[in-house]
Short mmCIF file of C-alpha atoms and ligand atoms in Angstrom, two decimals:
data_model
loop_
_atom_site.label_atom_id
_atom_site.label_comp_id
_atom_site.label_asym_id
_atom_site.label_seq_id
_atom_site.Cartn_x
_atom_site.Cartn_y
_atom_site.Cartn_z
CA MET A 256 81.96 89.20 89.37
CA ASP A 257 79.26 87.16 91.12
CA HIS A 258 80.81 85.04 93.81
CA GLY A 259 77.70 82.99 94.27
CA GLY A 260 75.97 84.18 97.37
CA ALA A 261 76.69 85.25 100.88
CA HIS A 262 80.17 84.95 102.31
CA GLY A 263 80.71 81.82 104.24
CA ARG A 264 78.06 79.90 102.39
CA ARG A 265 79.27 76.42 101.65
CA VAL A 266 78.50 74.86 98.33
CA PHE A 267 79.32 71.24 98.07
CA LEU A 268 80.80 69.01 95.43
CA ARG A 269 80.90 65.27 95.64
CA ALA A 270 84.40 64.40 94.69
CA VAL A 271 87.38 62.81 96.24
CA GLY A 272 90.81 64.37 96.29
CA ILE A 273 94.13 62.75 97.09
CA GLY A 274 94.11 63.10 100.84
CA ALA A 275 91.13 64.85 102.35
CA ALA A 276 87.82 64.29 100.60
CA VAL A 277 86.70 67.47 98.83
CA VAL A 278 83.02 67.98 99.14
CA GLY A 279 82.43 71.66 98.51
CA PHE A 280 83.62 75.16 97.77
CA ASP A 281 83.51 77.93 100.33
CA ALA A 282 82.46 81.01 98.42
CA GLY A 283 83.53 83.29 101.24
CA SER A 284 87.07 82.08 101.80
CA ARG A 285 87.28 80.87 98.17
CA ALA A 286 88.62 77.55 99.36
CA TRP A 287 87.52 74.06 98.53
CA ALA A 288 85.89 72.49 101.56
CA THR A 289 86.72 69.08 102.93
CA GLU A 290 84.48 66.63 104.74
CA SER A 291 85.39 68.10 108.09
CA ASP A 292 83.99 71.46 106.92
CA THR A 293 80.64 70.17 105.89
CA ALA A 294 78.59 71.07 108.87
CA GLU A 295 77.12 74.29 107.49
CA ALA A 296 75.16 73.47 104.34
CA ALA A 297 75.11 71.67 101.10
CA ASP A 298 73.80 72.53 97.67
CA GLY A 299 74.62 72.16 93.98
CA LEU A 300 76.43 68.87 94.21
CA PRO A 301 77.60 67.80 90.73
CA ARG A 302 78.06 64.06 90.61
CA LEU A 303 81.38 63.36 88.97
CA ASP A 304 82.42 60.34 86.97
CA GLY A 305 86.03 61.41 87.46
CA THR A 306 88.12 62.82 90.27
CA LEU A 307 88.80 66.20 91.81
CA LEU A 308 92.31 66.66 93.18
CA THR A 309 93.03 69.15 95.94
CA ASP A 310 96.05 67.73 97.68
CA PRO A 311 98.84 70.35 97.49
CA ALA A 312 101.32 67.81 96.13
CA ALA A 313 98.88 66.87 93.38
CA LEU A 314 98.21 70.52 92.51
CA ALA A 315 101.85 71.64 92.33
CA PRO A 316 102.53 70.44 88.74
CA TYR A 317 99.57 72.51 87.53
CA ALA A 318 101.27 75.71 88.75
CA GLU A 319 104.06 75.02 86.23
CA ASP A 320 104.41 74.63 82.49
CA PHE A 321 107.04 74.14 79.81
CA GLY A 322 108.05 77.80 80.03
CA HIS A 323 108.98 77.62 83.73
CA LEU A 324 108.52 81.38 83.77
CA VAL A 325 105.19 81.73 85.52
CA THR A 326 105.06 79.65 88.65
CA GLY A 327 102.99 79.76 91.78
CA ARG A 328 99.58 80.23 90.21
CA THR A 329 98.34 77.21 92.10
CA PRO A 330 94.79 76.09 91.42
CA ARG A 331 92.53 75.16 94.30
CA ALA A 332 91.50 71.98 92.51
CA VAL A 333 92.17 69.91 89.42
CA LEU A 334 89.46 67.95 87.68
CA LEU A 335 90.44 64.65 86.10
CA PRO A 336 87.24 64.31 84.09
CA GLY A 337 85.63 60.91 83.75
CA SER A 338 83.28 62.28 81.11
CA VAL A 339 82.37 65.40 79.15
CA ALA A 340 79.44 65.69 81.55
CA ASP A 341 81.96 66.23 84.38
CA ILE A 342 83.40 69.23 82.55
CA ALA A 343 79.97 70.65 81.86
CA ALA A 344 78.87 70.12 85.47
CA MET A 345 81.99 71.75 86.91
CA ILE A 346 81.76 74.73 84.56
CA ARG A 347 78.09 75.17 85.43
CA PHE A 348 79.13 75.03 89.05
CA CYS A 349 82.05 77.44 88.73
CA GLY A 350 80.49 80.08 86.46
CA PRO A 351 77.95 81.68 88.78
CA ARG A 352 80.45 81.49 91.64
CA GLY A 353 83.16 83.29 89.70
CA ILE A 354 85.60 80.41 90.03
CA GLU A 355 88.01 80.64 87.12
CA VAL A 356 88.62 77.55 85.01
CA ALA A 357 91.46 76.57 82.68
CA PRO A 358 91.64 73.48 80.52
CA ARG A 359 95.10 72.00 80.28
CA GLY A 360 96.39 69.56 77.72
CA GLN A 361 100.08 68.73 78.10
CA GLY A 362 101.03 72.08 79.68
CA HIS A 363 103.53 72.91 76.95
CA GLN A 364 102.71 76.54 76.64
CA GLY A 365 105.29 78.92 77.91
CA TYR A 366 103.78 81.67 80.00
CA GLY A 367 101.15 80.39 82.40
CA GLN A 368 98.40 80.23 79.77
CA ALA A 369 96.90 77.03 81.20
CA GLN A 370 97.31 78.06 84.83
CA VAL A 371 94.61 79.53 87.06
CA GLU A 372 95.38 80.79 90.50
CA ALA A 373 92.90 79.60 93.12
CA GLY A 374 90.61 78.24 90.44
CA LEU A 375 89.96 74.96 88.72
CA VAL A 376 92.25 73.31 86.17
CA ILE A 377 90.67 70.68 83.96
CA ASP A 378 93.33 68.15 83.04
CA MET A 379 92.10 66.93 79.66
CA GLY A 380 94.40 63.88 79.72
CA PRO A 381 91.79 61.27 80.69
CA LEU A 382 89.56 62.21 77.73
CA ASN A 383 91.71 60.69 75.02
CA ALA A 384 89.56 58.33 72.92
CA ILE A 385 90.38 58.12 69.19
CA THR A 386 88.01 56.67 66.59
CA VAL A 387 89.09 56.46 62.97
CA ASP A 388 86.50 56.39 60.17
CA PRO A 389 88.53 54.97 57.28
CA GLY A 390 85.67 55.25 54.78
CA GLY A 391 84.97 58.87 55.59
CA ARG A 392 88.69 59.63 55.95
CA THR A 393 88.13 61.34 59.27
CA VAL A 394 89.13 60.74 62.86
CA SER A 395 87.09 61.66 65.89
CA VAL A 396 89.45 62.55 68.73
CA GLN A 397 88.83 63.54 72.31
CA ALA A 398 90.79 66.69 73.07
CA GLY A 399 93.09 65.17 75.69
CA ALA A 400 94.62 62.74 73.17
CA VAL A 401 98.17 63.54 72.08
CA TRP A 402 99.00 63.78 68.39
CA SER A 403 101.46 60.85 68.55
CA ALA A 404 98.57 58.58 69.57
CA VAL A 405 96.36 60.03 66.83
CA LEU A 406 99.10 59.31 64.30
CA THR A 407 99.49 55.70 65.42
CA ALA A 408 95.72 55.10 65.34
CA CYS A 409 95.37 56.60 61.86
CA LEU A 410 98.40 54.81 60.39
CA ALA A 411 96.75 51.49 61.26
CA HIS A 412 94.30 52.43 58.48
CA GLY A 413 96.92 53.81 56.09
CA LEU A 414 95.77 57.36 56.88
CA THR A 415 97.24 60.40 58.62
CA PRO A 416 96.27 63.88 59.69
CA PRO A 417 97.78 66.15 57.04
CA VAL A 418 99.52 68.59 59.41
CA PHE A 419 101.62 67.94 62.48
CA THR A 420 103.43 70.27 64.81
CA ASP A 421 107.17 69.61 65.08
CA TYR A 422 106.67 67.95 68.46
CA ILE A 423 103.77 65.53 68.65
CA GLU A 424 103.40 64.89 72.39
CA LEU A 425 101.04 67.88 72.49
CA SER A 426 97.31 67.52 73.07
CA VAL A 427 94.80 67.90 70.27
CA GLY A 428 92.85 70.45 72.33
CA GLY A 429 96.03 72.39 73.10
CA THR A 430 97.19 72.83 69.52
CA LEU A 431 93.66 73.44 68.18
CA SER A 432 93.38 76.24 70.73
CA LEU A 433 96.48 77.85 69.21
CA GLY A 434 96.32 76.91 65.55
CA GLY A 435 98.77 74.05 65.10
CA LEU A 436 101.47 74.85 62.56
CA GLY A 437 103.97 72.64 60.86
CA GLY A 438 105.81 72.07 57.61
CA ALA A 439 102.73 70.76 55.79
CA ALA A 440 100.72 73.90 56.60
CA HIS A 441 101.72 75.46 53.29
CA HIS A 442 99.53 72.85 51.58
CA HIS A 443 96.82 72.15 54.16
CA GLY A 444 96.67 75.16 56.45
CA ALA A 445 97.10 74.92 60.20
CA GLN A 446 95.64 72.00 62.15
CA VAL A 447 92.58 74.15 62.87
CA ASP A 448 91.95 74.27 59.12
CA THR A 449 91.60 70.48 59.06
CA VAL A 450 88.78 70.42 61.63
CA VAL A 451 85.38 69.30 60.37
CA GLU A 452 83.47 69.47 63.64
CA LEU A 453 84.05 70.25 67.30
CA ASP A 454 82.32 69.48 70.58
CA VAL A 455 82.75 72.42 72.93
CA VAL A 456 81.64 72.91 76.51
CA THR A 457 80.96 76.62 76.70
CA GLY A 458 81.39 78.87 79.71
CA THR A 459 77.74 78.30 80.52
CA GLY A 460 78.30 74.55 80.71
CA ASP A 461 76.43 73.81 77.49
CA VAL A 462 77.81 71.00 75.37
CA VAL A 463 77.61 72.20 71.77
CA THR A 464 78.53 70.38 68.56
CA CYS A 465 79.65 72.99 66.06
CA SER A 466 80.95 73.07 62.49
CA PRO A 467 81.11 75.52 59.59
CA THR A 468 77.36 75.02 59.12
CA ARG A 469 76.19 74.40 62.69
CA HIS A 470 76.75 77.00 65.43
CA ALA A 471 79.38 78.42 63.12
CA ASP A 472 80.07 81.41 65.39
CA LEU A 473 81.23 79.06 68.16
CA PHE A 474 83.20 76.92 65.68
CA HIS A 475 85.07 79.98 64.42
CA ALA A 476 85.70 81.39 67.91
CA ALA A 477 86.87 78.10 69.43
CA ARG A 478 89.47 77.19 66.77
CA ALA A 479 92.63 79.09 67.66
CA GLY A 480 90.43 80.69 70.33
CA LEU A 481 93.00 80.26 73.13
CA GLY A 482 90.43 78.59 75.38
CA GLN A 483 88.39 81.78 75.69
CA VAL A 484 84.93 80.59 74.65
CA GLY A 485 84.85 76.99 75.72
CA VAL A 486 86.63 73.75 76.42
CA ILE A 487 87.09 71.72 73.25
CA THR A 488 86.26 68.15 74.19
CA ARG A 489 86.23 66.43 70.79
CA ALA A 490 87.34 67.22 67.26
CA VAL A 491 86.62 65.53 63.97
CA LEU A 492 89.64 65.95 61.71
CA THR A 493 90.16 65.23 58.03
CA LEU A 494 92.71 62.59 57.07
CA VAL A 495 94.79 61.94 53.96
CA PRO A 496 96.50 58.76 52.75
CA ALA A 497 99.82 58.20 54.49
CA HIS A 498 102.88 57.54 52.36
CA ALA A 499 105.52 55.00 53.29
CA GLY A 500 108.69 57.04 53.07
CA VAL A 501 109.94 60.60 53.34
CA ARG A 502 113.04 62.11 51.79
CA LYS A 503 114.22 65.28 53.50
CA TYR A 504 116.57 67.86 52.00
CA THR A 505 118.50 70.44 54.00
CA LEU A 506 120.12 73.22 51.99
CA THR A 507 122.36 75.82 53.57
CA TYR A 508 122.50 79.51 52.62
CA THR A 509 124.86 82.19 53.84
CA THR A 510 122.46 85.07 53.25
CA LEU A 511 118.95 85.64 54.49
CA SER A 512 117.81 86.93 51.12
CA ALA A 513 118.96 83.82 49.20
CA PHE A 514 117.31 81.58 51.83
CA VAL A 515 114.01 83.44 51.78
CA ALA A 516 114.03 83.57 47.96
CA ALA A 517 114.43 79.77 47.83
CA GLN A 518 111.63 79.32 50.39
CA ARG A 519 109.34 81.62 48.40
CA ARG A 520 110.01 79.71 45.23
CA THR A 521 109.29 76.32 46.77
CA VAL A 522 106.24 77.39 48.76
CA ARG A 523 104.71 78.91 45.64
CA ASP A 524 105.36 75.96 43.35
CA GLY A 525 104.48 73.44 46.08
CA ARG A 526 107.26 71.00 45.16
CA PHE A 527 107.77 69.90 48.75
CA ASP A 528 105.12 68.18 50.86
CA TRP A 529 106.70 69.72 53.94
CA LEU A 530 108.71 72.94 54.18
CA GLU A 531 110.34 74.62 57.13
CA GLY A 532 113.59 76.48 57.76
CA ALA A 533 116.03 77.29 60.52
CA VAL A 534 118.58 79.93 61.38
CA ALA A 535 121.72 78.60 63.06
CA ALA A 536 124.96 80.07 64.37
CA ALA A 537 127.60 80.03 61.62
CA ALA A 538 131.02 78.59 62.41
CA GLY A 539 132.85 81.89 61.88
CA GLY A 540 130.26 84.00 63.72
CA GLY A 541 126.98 85.43 62.47
CA TRP A 542 124.17 83.25 61.19
CA GLN A 543 123.52 80.74 58.44
CA PHE A 544 120.20 79.59 57.06
CA GLN A 545 118.84 76.12 56.41
CA LEU A 546 115.96 75.38 54.09
CA GLU A 547 114.34 72.09 55.06
CA GLY A 548 112.06 70.50 52.50
CA ALA A 549 110.64 67.00 52.42
CA VAL A 550 108.80 64.86 49.92
CA TYR A 551 106.61 61.86 50.74
CA PHE A 552 106.80 58.80 48.50
CA ASP A 553 105.80 55.17 48.21
CA ALA A 554 107.48 52.91 45.64
CA THR A 555 109.31 55.48 43.55
CA ALA A 556 111.92 57.61 45.26
CA PRO A 557 111.88 61.32 44.37
CA ASP A 558 114.20 62.80 41.75
CA ASP A 559 116.69 64.80 43.82
CA GLN A 560 117.96 66.89 40.93
CA ALA A 561 114.45 67.89 39.83
CA LEU A 562 113.58 68.85 43.39
CA ILE A 563 116.58 70.85 44.49
CA GLY A 564 118.74 71.41 41.42
CA ASP A 565 117.57 75.00 41.01
CA LEU A 566 117.66 76.02 44.67
CA GLY A 567 121.30 76.98 45.02
CA GLY A 568 122.79 76.89 48.48
CA GLU A 569 126.29 76.33 49.80
CA GLY A 570 128.08 72.99 49.66
CA SER A 571 126.26 69.69 49.30
CA PRO A 572 122.70 69.45 50.52
CA ARG A 573 122.02 66.96 53.29
CA ILE A 574 119.61 64.24 52.15
CA GLU A 575 117.98 61.95 54.71
CA GLU A 576 115.36 59.24 54.46
CA PHE A 577 112.78 58.30 57.06
CA ASP A 578 109.72 56.14 57.32
CA TYR A 579 106.68 58.39 57.62
CA GLN A 580 106.10 57.93 61.34
CA GLY A 581 109.81 58.44 62.07
CA PHE A 582 109.75 61.66 60.08
CA VAL A 583 106.71 63.09 61.84
CA ASP A 584 108.25 62.18 65.18
CA ASP A 585 111.84 63.09 64.28
CA LEU A 586 112.19 65.54 67.17
CA ALA A 587 111.78 62.73 69.71
CA PRO A 588 115.49 61.82 70.02
CA ALA A 589 116.52 65.46 70.48
CA ILE A 590 113.90 65.91 73.18
CA ALA A 591 114.96 62.71 74.92
CA TYR A 592 118.49 64.13 74.90
CA LEU A 593 117.39 67.51 76.32
CA LYS A 594 115.49 65.68 79.04
CA SER A 595 118.58 63.62 79.85
CA THR A 596 120.75 66.74 80.18
CA GLY A 597 118.07 68.62 82.12
CA GLU A 598 117.92 71.48 79.58
CA TRP A 599 114.31 70.56 78.81
CA TYR A 600 113.42 71.81 82.29
CA ASP A 601 115.14 75.21 81.95
CA PRO A 602 113.03 78.34 81.42
CA HIS A 603 111.81 78.79 77.83
CA PRO A 604 111.10 82.42 76.93
CA TRP A 605 109.90 81.58 73.42
CA PHE A 606 109.06 84.31 70.91
CA GLU A 607 106.85 83.45 67.94
CA MET A 608 105.47 85.93 65.47
CA PHE A 609 104.19 85.97 61.90
CA LEU A 610 105.83 88.50 59.61
CA SER A 611 104.54 89.55 56.21
CA ASP A 612 106.33 88.61 53.01
CA GLU A 613 107.10 92.29 52.49
CA ALA A 614 108.63 92.79 55.96
CA VAL A 615 110.33 89.49 56.60
CA GLU A 616 113.78 90.23 55.24
CA SER A 617 114.23 93.67 56.72
CA SER A 618 112.71 92.72 60.05
CA VAL A 619 114.50 89.39 60.55
CA GLY A 620 117.71 90.87 59.12
CA ALA A 621 117.62 93.72 61.65
CA THR A 622 116.95 91.30 64.50
CA LEU A 623 119.73 88.93 63.53
CA ALA A 624 122.17 91.80 63.17
CA THR A 625 122.05 92.35 66.92
CA LEU A 626 121.20 88.85 68.13
CA THR A 627 123.95 86.55 69.41
CA PRO A 628 123.83 82.85 70.34
CA ALA A 629 123.87 83.90 74.01
CA ASP A 630 120.53 85.65 73.40
CA ILE A 631 118.85 82.37 72.57
CA GLY A 632 120.77 80.02 74.88
CA ALA A 633 122.82 76.92 74.15
CA SER A 634 119.85 74.72 73.25
CA GLY A 635 117.88 77.58 71.70
CA LEU A 636 116.66 77.44 68.13
CA ILE A 637 115.41 79.90 65.51
CA LEU A 638 112.80 78.87 62.95
CA LEU A 639 111.70 80.80 59.89
CA TYR A 640 109.29 79.48 57.29
CA PRO A 641 106.46 80.73 55.10
CA VAL A 642 102.80 79.70 54.90
CA PRO A 643 100.43 81.14 52.28
CA THR A 644 97.83 83.12 54.23
CA ALA A 645 95.12 81.87 51.87
CA ARG A 646 95.55 78.46 53.54
CA LEU A 647 95.10 79.89 57.07
CA ARG A 648 91.36 80.32 57.14
CA ALA A 649 90.45 80.15 60.85
CA PRO A 650 89.50 83.74 61.70
CA MET A 651 91.06 83.74 65.18
CA LEU A 652 94.46 82.64 63.90
CA ARG A 653 95.75 86.12 63.19
CA VAL A 654 98.23 86.55 60.37
CA PRO A 655 99.56 89.62 58.54
CA ASP A 656 97.80 91.04 55.54
CA SER A 657 100.13 89.56 52.94
CA GLU A 658 100.30 86.66 50.50
CA LEU A 659 102.77 84.82 52.76
CA ALA A 660 103.08 84.76 56.52
CA PHE A 661 106.54 83.81 57.74
CA LEU A 662 106.62 82.18 61.15
CA PHE A 663 109.62 83.70 62.92
CA ALA A 664 110.25 81.73 66.10
CA VAL A 665 113.11 82.61 68.44
CA LEU A 666 112.96 79.62 70.76
CA ARG A 667 115.15 80.74 73.64
CA THR A 668 116.32 78.63 76.56
CA ALA A 669 117.55 80.43 79.66
CA ALA A 670 120.11 77.98 80.93
CA PRO A 671 121.51 78.68 84.37
CA ASP A 672 125.03 79.25 83.05
CA ALA A 673 127.10 82.35 83.51
CA ASP A 674 127.28 83.44 79.87
CA ALA A 675 123.60 83.08 79.13
CA ARG A 676 121.04 85.85 79.35
CA SER A 677 118.60 85.55 82.22
CA ALA A 678 114.99 84.60 81.61
CA ALA A 679 113.98 88.15 82.58
CA GLU A 680 116.33 89.62 79.98
CA MET A 681 114.96 87.25 77.37
CA LEU A 682 111.37 88.21 78.20
CA ALA A 683 112.27 91.88 77.87
CA ALA A 684 113.91 91.10 74.53
CA ASN A 685 110.72 89.34 73.43
CA ARG A 686 108.67 92.40 74.28
CA ALA A 687 111.06 94.59 72.27
CA LEU A 688 110.77 92.20 69.32
CA LEU A 689 106.98 92.26 69.65
CA LEU A 690 106.92 96.04 69.29
CA LYS A 691 109.20 95.88 66.25
CA GLY A 692 107.05 93.16 64.70
CA GLN A 693 103.84 95.08 65.36
CA ALA A 694 105.34 98.15 63.68
CA VAL A 695 105.57 96.20 60.41
CA GLY A 696 102.15 94.55 60.69
CA GLY A 697 103.30 91.31 62.33
CA THR A 698 101.02 89.20 64.51
CA VAL A 699 101.82 86.97 67.45
CA TYR A 700 101.58 83.19 67.26
CA PRO A 701 100.55 82.94 70.88
CA GLY A 702 102.33 79.79 72.04
CA GLY A 703 105.34 81.30 73.70
CA ALA A 704 106.23 83.88 76.32
CA ILE A 705 105.73 87.42 75.14
CA PRO A 706 104.57 89.97 77.72
CA MET A 707 101.45 91.53 76.17
CA THR A 708 99.07 94.30 77.24
CA GLY A 709 95.36 94.70 76.52
CA ASP A 710 96.26 97.11 73.70
CA ASP A 711 98.56 94.49 72.19
CA TRP A 712 95.70 91.99 72.13
CA ARG A 713 93.35 94.50 70.49
CA LEU A 714 95.97 95.16 67.83
CA GLN A 715 96.52 91.43 67.42
CA TYR A 716 92.87 90.77 66.61
CA GLY A 717 92.33 93.90 64.52
CA ASP A 718 88.97 93.75 62.78
CA GLN A 719 88.22 90.45 64.55
CA TRP A 720 88.53 92.01 68.03
CA SER A 721 84.85 92.94 68.28
CA VAL A 722 83.87 89.48 66.97
CA PHE A 723 86.09 87.78 69.56
CA GLN A 724 84.83 90.06 72.32
CA ALA A 725 81.20 89.35 71.40
CA ALA A 726 81.89 85.60 71.35
CA LYS A 727 83.57 85.85 74.76
CA ARG A 728 80.57 87.70 76.22
CA ARG A 729 78.13 85.25 74.73
CA PHE A 730 79.86 81.93 75.38
CA ASP A 731 81.65 82.83 78.61
CA PRO A 732 79.30 85.32 80.25
CA HIS A 733 80.85 84.82 83.69
CA GLY A 734 84.31 85.53 82.29
CA ILE A 735 85.83 82.47 83.94
CA LEU A 736 87.57 80.65 81.11
CA THR A 737 91.33 80.47 80.63
CA PRO A 738 92.39 83.67 82.42
CA GLY A 739 96.09 82.80 82.01
CA GLN A 740 96.00 84.07 78.43
CA GLU A 741 95.34 87.56 79.89
CA ILE A 742 93.40 88.70 76.84
CA PHE A 743 90.20 90.00 78.39
CA PRO A 744 89.96 92.04 81.58
CA ARG A 745 88.96 89.89 84.55
CA GLY A 746 86.09 90.16 86.99
C1 FAD B 113 108.89 71.28 72.00
C2 FAD B 113 107.69 72.02 71.47
C3 FAD B 113 107.49 72.10 70.11
C4 FAD B 113 106.40 72.78 69.60
N1 FAD B 113 106.23 72.82 68.26
C5 FAD B 113 105.15 73.44 67.75
C6 FAD B 113 104.93 73.46 66.35
O1 FAD B 113 105.70 72.92 65.56
N2 FAD B 113 103.82 74.09 65.89
C7 FAD B 113 102.92 74.67 66.73
O2 FAD B 113 101.92 75.18 66.27
N3 FAD B 113 103.12 74.69 68.05
C8 FAD B 113 104.22 74.10 68.57
N4 FAD B 113 104.42 74.12 69.92
C9 FAD B 113 103.51 74.92 70.75
C10 FAD B 113 102.31 74.09 71.14
O3 FAD B 113 101.44 73.92 70.05
C11 FAD B 113 101.55 74.78 72.24
O4 FAD B 113 102.39 74.96 73.33
C12 FAD B 113 100.32 73.96 72.62
O5 FAD B 113 99.48 74.78 73.38
C13 FAD B 113 100.73 72.79 73.42
O6 FAD B 113 99.68 71.92 73.61
P1 FAD B 113 99.38 71.45 75.09
O7 FAD B 113 98.53 70.25 75.00
O8 FAD B 113 100.59 71.33 75.89
O9 FAD B 113 98.52 72.70 75.55
P2 FAD B 113 98.51 73.45 76.97
O10 FAD B 113 99.77 74.17 77.17
O11 FAD B 113 98.07 72.52 78.02
O12 FAD B 113 97.35 74.50 76.69
C14 FAD B 113 97.54 75.51 75.77
C15 FAD B 113 96.40 76.53 75.87
O13 FAD B 113 95.21 75.98 75.34
C16 FAD B 113 94.23 75.85 76.34
N5 FAD B 113 93.65 74.54 76.16
C17 FAD B 113 94.23 73.33 76.36
N6 FAD B 113 93.37 72.35 76.07
C18 FAD B 113 92.22 72.95 75.67
C19 FAD B 113 90.96 72.47 75.25
N7 FAD B 113 90.70 71.18 75.17
N8 FAD B 113 90.00 73.38 74.93
C20 FAD B 113 90.24 74.70 75.00
N9 FAD B 113 91.42 75.22 75.41
C21 FAD B 113 92.39 74.35 75.73
C22 FAD B 113 94.97 76.00 77.66
O14 FAD B 113 94.16 76.54 78.67
C23 FAD B 113 96.09 76.94 77.30
O15 FAD B 113 95.64 78.26 77.33
C24 FAD B 113 105.50 73.44 70.48
C25 FAD B 113 105.70 73.38 71.85
C26 FAD B 113 106.79 72.67 72.36
C27 FAD B 113 107.00 72.64 73.83
#
């Protein structure tokens, strides 16, 4: 990799860190230079509208993430961009010098994906403008905005993005880099399927507006592209009318097959606006299964019998009512609780994979047969729900070759208590589950913490691997972007 000239050459940036003023990058020692180092030379000074942080205390949070599994990959600097031009200028600066760059939204990935040792992290937070176009039923969002803010802005116009993740304090750029799945995906696809247009700063520092008809190759590589081809700086998303109320039904099943059969039935007939499902420890040992379906409404409440009368299940279904915003944000109280107990800050070796309709029962059944609550931790959670693959159209969001893709998410928490498995044991268990999933044609939903090799990534992308590789070479020719995903060989 080109490190930008002779060792010891100083290349200067005009930016101010917390503490010493950062004015350059020493290509020889690969350290950012401060004012006191400036005697030697100066060139390539991007003028920044924002700020570059280099103070160790300011950098420390960027060597961490929600997973708390990969720590210590400390960047040399963090850009708080004042403009898209700042991102472009810094990428143009870093590329030829081989300085790796990672955009970071809210840092909620689990395995160091937004970290970059000795490189530059771009904290997307300051770029968070949201502009709703009520007539066009679209919203233009800067990538650092969080989905809760997008929701509030859109609701002011009676509109909403059609698909939300379960937790909405995630950045738009972060979830669009993964896919963005939620209970409404079975009608609307993933969040990436609701994107009309993107602005992307590529690895060459070019700012490109792309869409299905304009620079389509970049559009298709950037959505669910795991930050490999560019930094998404703005997205235009479709909106739908927001309803006032939501009625949610939770039905319990004692067998996996009855649960999955009910999910299949409802996902195919589309009776629910939102459909998910969970696996929970049963009182007498083993597991039980909860189908969660919800219907949006305005004046007329839904007919419960018509909606769930044919779905079976044990005991009485739980029926809850929310206003729409409360429903979309219904995880907030649980997360506030986990923060109050400190469990939110424990390691999170999350496993997330898509399984085909054909494999889901045997594969999940075999996993649950050996899994115990200790394997997922006291505040761990297991999700299982189907999405029709025909709705998941972004080519980089890899799903099995099947009519339905079931998201199987074993969301483990490694609490520091004596009975719990260690984070290392949980990571090893994730790798074992990966191999089992691959053997039945499963694909990874890459938000969690699964140790993966280069061969695993090639298998993951299948016939899209060469397309992804070509896009990487073209849009990130210096190979600097988002190394924490560990997809492409470095240097
Ligand atoms: C409690 C919780 C609940 C969740 N629920 C869901 C869910 O229901 N559905 C779902 O799909 N996911 C869910 N996730 C996973 C979540 O979507 C991912 O972790 C997502 O990446 C988080 O967004 P972020 O802003 O924190 O991204 P970060 O962790 O900051 O970044 C994620 C990745 O994207 C890259 N990236 C970030 N911003 C950009 C950008 N602007 N351009 C290009 N690349 C970028 C980063 O470099 C990194 O590789 C959940 C996570 C948590 C912690």
